C-alpha cells in the first residue's frame, strides 16, 4: 500500500525520471506531467504505474489537477537561457500550487554553487533563478524542506544531453571542450541524485532545513574521456580549445561558456566525501559507464 503521493517535476527527464522510478520501486504513488504523453519517456513512466498528466507548467488548472492529493513535491525546473527569470517564475508558481494542494514536504534540486562560481557574470545571468527558488522553498511555510545541489551530471556525456551540450560529439566521438584535461569535474550520477531525494522524502526530520551538495566522484576531464573510450571500445576523445578559440567559438555554441566556468571547480575536488557523510551513494564514473553501456552504444553507434 502506497503511503505517500509525490509530485515529481521533470519525470520524463534525467533526474526526475530516476526519482520517479526509485519511488515506484518503493511502492509510493507518483504523479507527474508531460507535454507529450506519447513520448517514449512518458510511456515508460505509465508502464511502471506513474500517474502521467498532460500539462505545460504554464497551465495552472492542469497542474492543479496533477498535484491534487499529493503530500510531497520533488521540485526541479529547467533553465531558460533566453529569459533566465522564467525558471524562478515557473518554480514559484509550482510551489504555490503545491501549497494549495496540501503538500507539506519539498525537495528542491538546485545546483552546486560557490561564491566564486556565483561571481561569474554568466552564472549570475543563467542561474539567478536557483537562488530565488532556494529562498522560496526555505520561506514557503512547508513543514519539511531540503535543497539538494548536484554537481556535473555524468549523463551530460550521453544522449540526449550530449547532443545539446557538445554538438558533434555523438556523431564523431570528439568532444570540443573549453575545459582543460586536468579540470576536475565534480560528477554526479542521476541515480545518486534520486537516492538523495528519496532519502529526504523517507527521513524528513533528518534532512529538513539542510542544503546538501551532491558529488558521486571527482574525475578529471581527460580521465572521464579515457574511461568512456576504454569501457565502450569507441573512439571517444577530446579537443581542448585554447582561450582565444573558446572566445571565438562561444558565439556559435553558448554552452562553451558553461563549459569554461567548470575550470574553476577543481578546487572543490573530493566533495563526494560530503555526500558519503550523509550515507548517500557515490557511484563511480566507471560504474556509471558500465551500467549505461546500452545508452553509450546508442549515443556513439557511428563512432
Ligand atoms: N546537467 C548538469 O550537469 C546539471 C548540474 C546541476 C544542475 N542541473 C539542473 O538540472 C535541471 C534539469 O534537470 P534534468 O537535466 O534532469 O532535466 P531534463 O532531463 O532536461 O528534463 C526536463 C523535463 O522538463 C520537462 N519540461 C521542460 N519544460 C517544460 C514545460 N514548459 N512544461 C512542462 N514540462 C516541461 C520536459 O518534459 P516533457 O518534454 O515530457 O514535457 C523534460 O522531460 C536544470 O535546472 C539544471 O540547471 C543540471
mmCIF file of N, CA and C in Angstrom, residues 66-184:
data_model
loop_
_atom_site.group_PDB
_atom_site.id
_atom_site.type_symbol
_atom_site.label_atom_id
_atom_site.label_comp_id
_atom_site.label_asym_id
_atom_site.label_seq_id
_atom_site.Cartn_x
_atom_site.Cartn_y
_atom_site.Cartn_z
ATOM 1 N N UNK A 66 -3.063 17.754 -11.612
ATOM 2 C CA UNK A 66 -1.975 16.772 -11.498
ATOM 3 C C UNK A 66 -1.431 16.691 -10.075
ATOM 4 N N UNK A 67 -1.540 17.778 -9.314
ATOM 5 C CA UNK A 67 -0.984 17.773 -7.940
ATOM 6 C C UNK A 67 -2.023 17.462 -6.878
ATOM 7 N N UNK A 68 -3.278 17.289 -7.270
ATOM 8 C CA UNK A 68 -4.330 17.047 -6.275
ATOM 9 C C UNK A 68 -3.993 15.812 -5.449
ATOM 10 N N UNK A 69 -4.073 15.923 -4.141
ATOM 11 C CA UNK A 69 -3.851 14.778 -3.249
ATOM 12 C C UNK A 69 -2.387 14.489 -2.963
ATOM 13 N N UNK A 70 -1.461 15.234 -3.564
ATOM 14 C CA UNK A 70 -0.030 14.971 -3.306
ATOM 15 C C UNK A 70 0.381 15.602 -1.971
ATOM 16 N N UNK A 71 1.234 14.905 -1.222
ATOM 17 C CA UNK A 71 1.725 15.479 0.031
ATOM 18 C C UNK A 71 3.211 15.827 -0.034
ATOM 19 N N UNK A 72 3.888 15.428 -1.123
ATOM 20 C CA UNK A 72 5.311 15.732 -1.248
ATOM 21 C C UNK A 72 5.611 16.182 -2.683
ATOM 22 N N UNK A 73 6.628 17.027 -2.795
ATOM 23 C CA UNK A 73 6.976 17.589 -4.115
ATOM 24 C C UNK A 73 8.467 17.466 -4.355
ATOM 25 N N UNK A 74 8.844 16.880 -5.505
ATOM 26 C CA UNK A 74 10.229 16.973 -5.980
ATOM 27 C C UNK A 74 10.232 18.106 -6.990
ATOM 28 N N UNK A 75 10.841 19.222 -6.596
ATOM 29 C CA UNK A 75 10.855 20.410 -7.462
ATOM 30 C C UNK A 75 12.156 20.447 -8.254
ATOM 31 N N UNK A 76 12.023 20.508 -9.562
ATOM 32 C CA UNK A 76 13.196 20.601 -10.436
ATOM 33 C C UNK A 76 12.740 21.354 -11.671
ATOM 34 N N UNK A 77 13.346 22.488 -11.940
ATOM 35 C CA UNK A 77 12.907 23.285 -13.076
ATOM 36 C C UNK A 77 13.991 23.286 -14.160
ATOM 37 N N UNK A 78 13.668 23.874 -15.278
ATOM 38 C CA UNK A 78 14.570 23.847 -16.428
ATOM 39 C C UNK A 78 14.966 25.286 -16.769
ATOM 40 N N UNK A 79 16.259 25.562 -16.925
ATOM 41 C CA UNK A 79 16.675 26.935 -17.229
ATOM 42 C C UNK A 79 16.161 27.403 -18.595
ATOM 43 N N UNK A 80 15.902 28.689 -18.666
ATOM 44 C CA UNK A 80 15.532 29.305 -19.942
ATOM 45 C C UNK A 80 16.597 30.376 -20.180
ATOM 46 N N UNK A 81 17.613 30.014 -20.976
ATOM 47 C CA UNK A 81 18.762 30.911 -21.130
ATOM 48 C C UNK A 81 18.378 32.230 -21.814
ATOM 49 N N UNK A 82 17.299 32.191 -22.626
ATOM 50 C CA UNK A 82 16.862 33.422 -23.292
ATOM 51 C C UNK A 82 16.176 34.352 -22.291
ATOM 52 N N UNK A 83 15.510 33.771 -21.311
ATOM 53 C CA UNK A 83 14.794 34.570 -20.312
ATOM 54 C C UNK A 83 15.004 33.910 -18.940
ATOM 55 N N UNK A 84 16.162 34.168 -18.310
ATOM 56 C CA UNK A 84 16.555 33.423 -17.108
ATOM 57 C C UNK A 84 15.579 33.537 -15.935
ATOM 58 N N UNK A 85 14.749 34.583 -15.890
ATOM 59 C CA UNK A 85 13.835 34.696 -14.739
ATOM 60 C C UNK A 85 12.648 33.729 -14.847
ATOM 61 N N UNK A 86 12.437 33.171 -16.039
ATOM 62 C CA UNK A 86 11.311 32.234 -16.233
ATOM 63 C C UNK A 86 11.370 31.053 -15.286
ATOM 64 N N UNK A 87 12.587 30.544 -15.049
ATOM 65 C CA UNK A 87 12.748 29.355 -14.206
ATOM 66 C C UNK A 87 12.199 29.638 -12.800
ATOM 67 N N UNK A 88 12.530 30.820 -12.264
ATOM 68 C CA UNK A 88 12.040 31.161 -10.920
ATOM 69 C C UNK A 88 10.538 31.392 -10.934
ATOM 70 N N UNK A 89 10.049 32.055 -11.969
ATOM 71 C CA UNK A 89 8.607 32.335 -12.049
ATOM 72 C C UNK A 89 7.827 31.029 -12.088
ATOM 73 N N UNK A 90 8.264 30.101 -12.941
ATOM 74 C CA UNK A 90 7.553 28.821 -13.058
ATOM 75 C C UNK A 90 7.680 28.002 -11.768
ATOM 76 N N UNK A 91 8.863 28.046 -11.158
ATOM 77 C CA UNK A 91 9.079 27.277 -9.933
ATOM 78 C C UNK A 91 8.235 27.806 -8.782
ATOM 79 N N UNK A 92 8.136 29.144 -8.675
ATOM 80 C CA UNK A 92 7.321 29.718 -7.592
ATOM 81 C C UNK A 92 5.844 29.386 -7.804
ATOM 82 N N UNK A 93 5.444 29.387 -9.066
ATOM 83 C CA UNK A 93 4.077 29.011 -9.423
ATOM 84 C C UNK A 93 3.805 27.570 -8.977
ATOM 85 N N UNK A 94 4.777 26.706 -9.245
ATOM 86 C CA UNK A 94 4.668 25.295 -8.864
ATOM 87 C C UNK A 94 4.551 25.174 -7.337
ATOM 88 N N UNK A 95 5.346 25.952 -6.610
ATOM 89 C CA UNK A 95 5.298 25.899 -5.140
ATOM 90 C C UNK A 95 3.946 26.381 -4.615
ATOM 91 N N UNK A 96 3.399 27.435 -5.226
ATOM 92 C CA UNK A 96 2.085 27.964 -4.801
ATOM 93 C C UNK A 96 1.006 26.902 -4.989
ATOM 94 N N UNK A 97 1.051 26.229 -6.128
ATOM 95 C CA UNK A 97 0.033 25.202 -6.410
ATOM 96 C C UNK A 97 0.215 24.024 -5.444
ATOM 97 N N UNK A 98 1.462 23.680 -5.163
ATOM 98 C CA UNK A 98 1.737 22.579 -4.237
ATOM 99 C C UNK A 98 1.198 22.916 -2.849
ATOM 100 N N UNK A 99 1.438 24.133 -2.403
ATOM 101 C CA UNK A 99 0.964 24.555 -1.068
ATOM 102 C C UNK A 99 -0.552 24.434 -0.998
ATOM 103 N N UNK A 100 -1.217 24.940 -2.043
ATOM 104 C CA UNK A 100 -2.684 24.899 -2.059
ATOM 105 C C UNK A 100 -3.198 23.457 -2.108
ATOM 106 N N UNK A 101 -2.403 22.570 -2.706
ATOM 107 C CA UNK A 101 -2.826 21.165 -2.828
ATOM 108 C C UNK A 101 -2.619 20.398 -1.520
ATOM 109 N N UNK A 102 -1.877 21.008 -0.573
ATOM 110 C CA UNK A 102 -1.654 20.324 0.707
ATOM 111 C C UNK A 102 -0.286 19.675 0.837
ATOM 112 N N UNK A 103 0.620 20.015 -0.078
ATOM 113 C CA UNK A 103 1.988 19.475 0.035
ATOM 114 C C UNK A 103 2.647 20.040 1.300
ATOM 115 N N UNK A 104 3.274 19.154 2.068
ATOM 116 C CA UNK A 104 3.930 19.610 3.305
ATOM 117 C C UNK A 104 5.443 19.441 3.253
ATOM 118 N N UNK A 105 5.940 18.786 2.196
ATOM 119 C CA UNK A 105 7.354 18.417 2.165
ATOM 120 C C UNK A 105 7.896 18.642 0.748
ATOM 121 N N UNK A 106 8.925 19.484 0.644
ATOM 122 C CA UNK A 106 9.509 19.796 -0.671
ATOM 123 C C UNK A 106 10.982 19.424 -0.691
ATOM 124 N N UNK A 107 11.384 18.711 -1.721
ATOM 125 C CA UNK A 107 12.811 18.514 -2.002
ATOM 126 C C UNK A 107 13.080 19.264 -3.300
ATOM 127 N N UNK A 108 13.931 20.280 -3.218
ATOM 128 C CA UNK A 108 14.243 21.079 -4.414
ATOM 129 C C UNK A 108 15.637 20.720 -4.911
ATOM 130 N N UNK A 109 15.733 20.355 -6.175
ATOM 131 C CA UNK A 109 17.035 20.088 -6.768
ATOM 132 C C UNK A 109 17.530 21.361 -7.444
ATOM 133 N N UNK A 110 18.538 21.971 -6.846
ATOM 134 C CA UNK A 110 19.106 23.233 -7.348
ATOM 135 C C UNK A 110 20.385 22.892 -8.131
ATOM 136 N N UNK A 111 21.499 23.465 -7.794
ATOM 137 C CA UNK A 111 22.774 23.146 -8.456
ATOM 138 C C UNK A 111 23.904 23.501 -7.511
ATOM 139 N N UNK A 112 25.008 22.779 -7.651
ATOM 140 C CA UNK A 112 26.207 23.073 -6.865
ATOM 141 C C UNK A 112 26.621 24.516 -7.135
ATOM 142 N N UNK A 113 26.912 25.240 -6.082
ATOM 143 C CA UNK A 113 27.364 26.622 -6.289
ATOM 144 C C UNK A 113 28.337 27.002 -5.185
ATOM 145 N N UNK A 114 29.136 27.982 -5.481
ATOM 146 C CA UNK A 114 30.077 28.526 -4.503
ATOM 147 C C UNK A 114 30.129 30.027 -4.743
ATOM 148 N N UNK A 115 30.621 30.802 -3.793
ATOM 149 C CA UNK A 115 30.721 32.252 -4.019
ATOM 150 C C UNK A 115 31.539 32.573 -5.274
ATOM 151 N N UNK A 116 32.612 31.777 -5.521
ATOM 152 C CA UNK A 116 33.447 32.053 -6.704
ATOM 153 C C UNK A 116 32.650 31.825 -7.992
ATOM 154 N N UNK A 117 31.887 30.727 -8.023
ATOM 155 C CA UNK A 117 31.081 30.459 -9.219
ATOM 156 C C UNK A 117 30.015 31.541 -9.387
ATOM 157 N N UNK A 118 29.386 31.899 -8.257
ATOM 158 C CA UNK A 118 28.294 32.870 -8.330
ATOM 159 C C UNK A 118 28.770 34.252 -8.772
ATOM 160 N N UNK A 119 30.085 34.505 -8.632
ATOM 161 C CA UNK A 119 30.607 35.823 -9.022
ATOM 162 C C UNK A 119 30.839 35.932 -10.528
ATOM 163 N N UNK A 120 30.750 34.815 -11.245
ATOM 164 C CA UNK A 120 30.994 34.833 -12.689
ATOM 165 C C UNK A 120 29.738 35.365 -13.388
ATOM 166 N N UNK A 121 29.878 36.408 -14.216
ATOM 167 C CA UNK A 121 28.690 37.041 -14.816
ATOM 168 C C UNK A 121 27.775 36.058 -15.543
ATOM 169 N N UNK A 122 28.341 35.071 -16.274
ATOM 170 C CA UNK A 122 27.490 34.107 -16.990
ATOM 171 C C UNK A 122 26.629 33.327 -16.001
ATOM 172 N N UNK A 123 27.227 32.956 -14.879
ATOM 173 C CA UNK A 123 26.490 32.192 -13.867
ATOM 174 C C UNK A 123 25.380 33.057 -13.277
ATOM 175 N N UNK A 124 25.732 34.325 -12.983
ATOM 176 C CA UNK A 124 24.719 35.235 -12.429
ATOM 177 C C UNK A 124 23.541 35.351 -13.374
ATOM 178 N N UNK A 125 23.853 35.442 -14.670
ATOM 179 C CA UNK A 125 22.798 35.613 -15.669
ATOM 180 C C UNK A 125 21.954 34.346 -15.802
ATOM 181 N N UNK A 126 22.628 33.199 -15.962
ATOM 182 C CA UNK A 126 21.911 31.972 -16.316
ATOM 183 C C UNK A 126 21.311 31.243 -15.113
ATOM 184 N N UNK A 127 21.900 31.435 -13.931
ATOM 185 C CA UNK A 127 21.473 30.612 -12.790
ATOM 186 C C UNK A 127 20.866 31.410 -11.636
ATOM 187 N N UNK A 128 20.513 32.683 -11.906
ATOM 188 C CA UNK A 128 19.962 33.508 -10.828
ATOM 189 C C UNK A 128 18.695 32.890 -10.248
ATOM 190 N N UNK A 129 17.947 32.159 -11.089
ATOM 191 C CA UNK A 129 16.681 31.589 -10.618
ATOM 192 C C UNK A 129 16.880 30.561 -9.509
ATOM 193 N N UNK A 130 18.027 29.897 -9.502
ATOM 194 C CA UNK A 130 18.235 28.851 -8.492
ATOM 195 C C UNK A 130 18.185 29.464 -7.080
ATOM 196 N N UNK A 131 18.892 30.590 -6.896
ATOM 197 C CA UNK A 131 18.913 31.234 -5.580
ATOM 198 C C UNK A 131 17.527 31.726 -5.185
ATOM 199 N N UNK A 132 16.801 32.265 -6.155
ATOM 200 C CA UNK A 132 15.439 32.753 -5.880
ATOM 201 C C UNK A 132 14.567 31.586 -5.415
ATOM 202 N N UNK A 133 14.693 30.452 -6.103
ATOM 203 C CA UNK A 133 13.863 29.291 -5.742
ATOM 204 C C UNK A 133 14.300 28.671 -4.415
ATOM 205 N N UNK A 134 15.599 28.690 -4.145
ATOM 206 C CA UNK A 134 16.043 28.169 -2.838
ATOM 207 C C UNK A 134 15.388 28.980 -1.716
ATOM 208 N N UNK A 135 15.373 30.307 -1.886
ATOM 209 C CA UNK A 135 14.752 31.165 -0.863
ATOM 210 C C UNK A 135 13.253 30.889 -0.779
ATOM 211 N N UNK A 136 12.610 30.696 -1.927
ATOM 212 C CA UNK A 136 11.161 30.435 -1.933
ATOM 213 C C UNK A 136 10.843 29.122 -1.227
ATOM 214 N N UNK A 137 11.708 28.145 -1.383
ATOM 215 C CA UNK A 137 11.497 26.852 -0.712
ATOM 216 C C UNK A 137 11.686 27.023 0.799
ATOM 217 N N UNK A 138 12.778 27.722 1.181
ATOM 218 C CA UNK A 138 13.064 27.917 2.612
ATOM 219 C C UNK A 138 11.951 28.681 3.319
ATOM 220 N N UNK A 139 11.439 29.695 2.594
ATOM 221 C CA UNK A 139 10.469 30.597 3.239
ATOM 222 C C UNK A 139 9.025 30.265 2.882
ATOM 223 N N UNK A 140 8.821 29.096 2.256
ATOM 224 C CA UNK A 140 7.486 28.780 1.725
ATOM 225 C C UNK A 140 6.492 28.268 2.752
ATOM 226 N N UNK A 141 6.934 28.077 3.996
ATOM 227 C CA UNK A 141 5.999 27.622 5.029
ATOM 228 C C UNK A 141 5.702 26.126 4.967
ATOM 229 N N UNK A 142 6.559 25.365 4.290
ATOM 230 C CA UNK A 142 6.359 23.913 4.246
ATOM 231 C C UNK A 142 6.908 23.298 5.542
ATOM 232 N N UNK A 143 6.262 22.234 6.015
ATOM 233 C CA UNK A 143 6.687 21.620 7.279
ATOM 234 C C UNK A 143 8.121 21.108 7.156
ATOM 235 N N UNK A 144 8.441 20.502 6.019
ATOM 236 C CA UNK A 144 9.793 19.992 5.786
ATOM 237 C C UNK A 144 10.280 20.429 4.410
ATOM 238 N N UNK A 145 11.547 20.783 4.337
ATOM 239 C CA UNK A 145 12.145 21.057 3.029
ATOM 240 C C UNK A 145 13.627 20.692 3.061
ATOM 241 N N UNK A 146 14.113 20.296 1.904
ATOM 242 C CA UNK A 146 15.538 20.001 1.731
ATOM 243 C C UNK A 146 15.943 20.509 0.350
ATOM 244 N N UNK A 147 17.131 21.099 0.268
ATOM 245 C CA UNK A 147 17.658 21.550 -1.032
ATOM 246 C C UNK A 147 18.865 20.676 -1.359
ATOM 247 N N UNK A 148 18.802 19.991 -2.497
ATOM 248 C CA UNK A 148 19.960 19.194 -2.917
ATOM 249 C C UNK A 148 20.629 19.913 -4.089
ATOM 250 N N UNK A 149 21.960 19.864 -4.089
ATOM 251 C CA UNK A 149 22.726 20.670 -5.049
ATOM 252 C C UNK A 149 23.677 19.773 -5.839
ATOM 253 N N UNK A 150 23.212 19.227 -6.956
ATOM 254 C CA UNK A 150 24.069 18.307 -7.718
ATOM 255 C C UNK A 150 25.215 19.026 -8.427
ATOM 256 N N UNK A 151 26.316 18.288 -8.581
ATOM 257 C CA UNK A 151 27.420 18.769 -9.408
ATOM 258 C C UNK A 151 27.139 18.492 -10.877
ATOM 259 N N UNK A 152 28.194 18.181 -11.613
ATOM 260 C CA UNK A 152 28.112 17.989 -13.074
ATOM 261 C C UNK A 152 27.570 16.589 -13.373
ATOM 262 N N UNK A 153 26.473 16.518 -14.152
ATOM 263 C CA UNK A 153 25.840 15.215 -14.392
ATOM 264 C C UNK A 153 26.742 14.308 -15.233
ATOM 265 N N UNK A 154 26.936 13.066 -14.785
ATOM 266 C CA UNK A 154 27.610 12.069 -15.630
ATOM 267 C C UNK A 154 26.845 11.904 -16.941
ATOM 268 N N UNK A 155 25.528 12.050 -16.879
ATOM 269 C CA UNK A 155 24.677 11.872 -18.066
ATOM 270 C C UNK A 155 24.875 12.958 -19.113
ATOM 271 N N UNK A 156 25.667 14.019 -18.784
ATOM 272 C CA UNK A 156 25.926 15.050 -19.804
ATOM 273 C C UNK A 156 26.675 14.484 -21.006
ATOM 274 N N UNK A 157 27.393 13.350 -20.796
ATOM 275 C CA UNK A 157 28.172 12.758 -21.888
ATOM 276 C C UNK A 157 27.345 11.834 -22.769
ATOM 277 N N UNK A 158 26.071 11.668 -22.401
ATOM 278 C CA UNK A 158 25.197 10.709 -23.099
ATOM 279 C C UNK A 158 24.043 11.416 -23.785
ATOM 280 N N UNK A 159 23.430 10.727 -24.790
ATOM 281 C CA UNK A 159 22.176 11.218 -25.346
ATOM 282 C C UNK A 159 21.119 11.180 -24.233
ATOM 283 N N UNK A 160 20.181 12.107 -24.178
ATOM 284 C CA UNK A 160 20.019 13.210 -25.127
ATOM 285 C C UNK A 160 20.812 14.467 -24.781
ATOM 286 N N UNK A 161 21.483 14.503 -23.599
ATOM 287 C CA UNK A 161 22.135 15.747 -23.193
ATOM 288 C C UNK A 161 23.367 16.057 -24.048
ATOM 289 N N UNK A 162 24.125 15.020 -24.435
ATOM 290 C CA UNK A 162 25.375 15.256 -25.162
ATOM 291 C C UNK A 162 25.131 16.056 -26.444
ATOM 292 N N UNK A 163 24.015 15.762 -27.121
ATOM 293 C CA UNK A 163 23.751 16.461 -28.385
ATOM 294 C C UNK A 163 23.578 17.970 -28.164
ATOM 295 N N UNK A 164 22.982 18.334 -27.006
ATOM 296 C CA UNK A 164 22.736 19.754 -26.731
ATOM 297 C C UNK A 164 23.993 20.422 -26.181
ATOM 298 N N UNK A 165 24.716 19.719 -25.318
ATOM 299 C CA UNK A 165 25.858 20.345 -24.648
ATOM 300 C C UNK A 165 27.130 20.300 -25.498
ATOM 301 N N UNK A 166 27.293 19.229 -26.262
ATOM 302 C CA UNK A 166 28.534 19.034 -27.018
ATOM 303 C C UNK A 166 28.214 18.695 -28.469
ATOM 304 N N UNK A 167 27.808 19.700 -29.262
ATOM 305 C CA UNK A 167 27.393 19.425 -30.635
ATOM 306 C C UNK A 167 28.491 18.677 -31.404
ATOM 307 N N UNK A 168 28.096 17.644 -32.105
ATOM 308 C CA UNK A 168 29.029 16.890 -32.940
ATOM 309 C C UNK A 168 29.664 15.704 -32.240
ATOM 310 N N UNK A 169 29.661 15.694 -30.896
ATOM 311 C CA UNK A 169 30.380 14.629 -30.171
ATOM 312 C C UNK A 169 29.759 13.251 -30.428
ATOM 313 N N UNK A 170 28.432 13.171 -30.432
ATOM 314 C CA UNK A 170 27.789 11.865 -30.619
ATOM 315 C C UNK A 170 28.083 11.322 -32.021
ATOM 316 N N UNK A 171 28.166 12.211 -32.994
ATOM 317 C CA UNK A 171 28.381 11.767 -34.378
ATOM 318 C C UNK A 171 29.841 11.416 -34.642
ATOM 319 N N UNK A 172 30.773 12.171 -34.031
ATOM 320 C CA UNK A 172 32.190 11.993 -34.369
ATOM 321 C C UNK A 172 33.009 11.347 -33.256
ATOM 322 N N UNK A 173 32.494 11.360 -32.039
ATOM 323 C CA UNK A 173 33.250 10.854 -30.889
ATOM 324 C C UNK A 173 34.152 11.909 -30.272
ATOM 325 N N UNK A 174 34.232 13.095 -30.928
ATOM 326 C CA UNK A 174 35.136 14.133 -30.423
ATOM 327 C C UNK A 174 34.354 15.197 -29.643
ATOM 328 N N UNK A 175 34.698 15.347 -28.362
ATOM 329 C CA UNK A 175 34.116 16.395 -27.526
ATOM 330 C C UNK A 175 34.979 17.653 -27.657
ATOM 331 N N UNK A 176 34.376 18.746 -28.100
ATOM 332 C CA UNK A 176 35.095 20.017 -28.174
ATOM 333 C C UNK A 176 34.840 20.758 -26.872
ATOM 334 N N UNK A 177 35.924 20.987 -26.115
ATOM 335 C CA UNK A 177 35.754 21.424 -24.725
ATOM 336 C C UNK A 177 36.482 22.731 -24.422
ATOM 337 N N UNK A 178 35.842 23.552 -23.576
ATOM 338 C CA UNK A 178 36.525 24.731 -23.037
ATOM 339 C C UNK A 178 37.257 24.379 -21.749
ATOM 340 N N UNK A 179 36.948 23.196 -21.226
ATOM 341 C CA UNK A 179 37.673 22.735 -20.028
ATOM 342 C C UNK A 179 39.090 22.312 -20.421
ATOM 343 N N UNK A 180 39.916 22.075 -19.406
ATOM 344 C CA UNK A 180 41.272 21.596 -19.652
ATOM 345 C C UNK A 180 41.335 20.110 -19.291
ATOM 346 N N UNK A 181 42.350 19.392 -19.793
ATOM 347 C CA UNK A 181 42.420 17.949 -19.499
ATOM 348 C C UNK A 181 42.400 17.647 -18.008
ATOM 349 N N UNK A 182 43.031 18.537 -17.204
ATOM 350 C CA UNK A 182 43.105 18.250 -15.766
ATOM 351 C C UNK A 182 42.008 18.934 -14.956
ATOM 352 N N UNK A 183 41.031 19.546 -15.639
ATOM 353 C CA UNK A 183 39.906 20.129 -14.901
ATOM 354 C C UNK A 183 39.193 19.015 -14.135
ATOM 355 N N UNK A 184 39.027 19.217 -12.842
ATOM 356 C CA UNK A 184 38.359 18.196 -12.020
ATOM 357 C C UNK A 184 36.854 18.425 -12.094
#
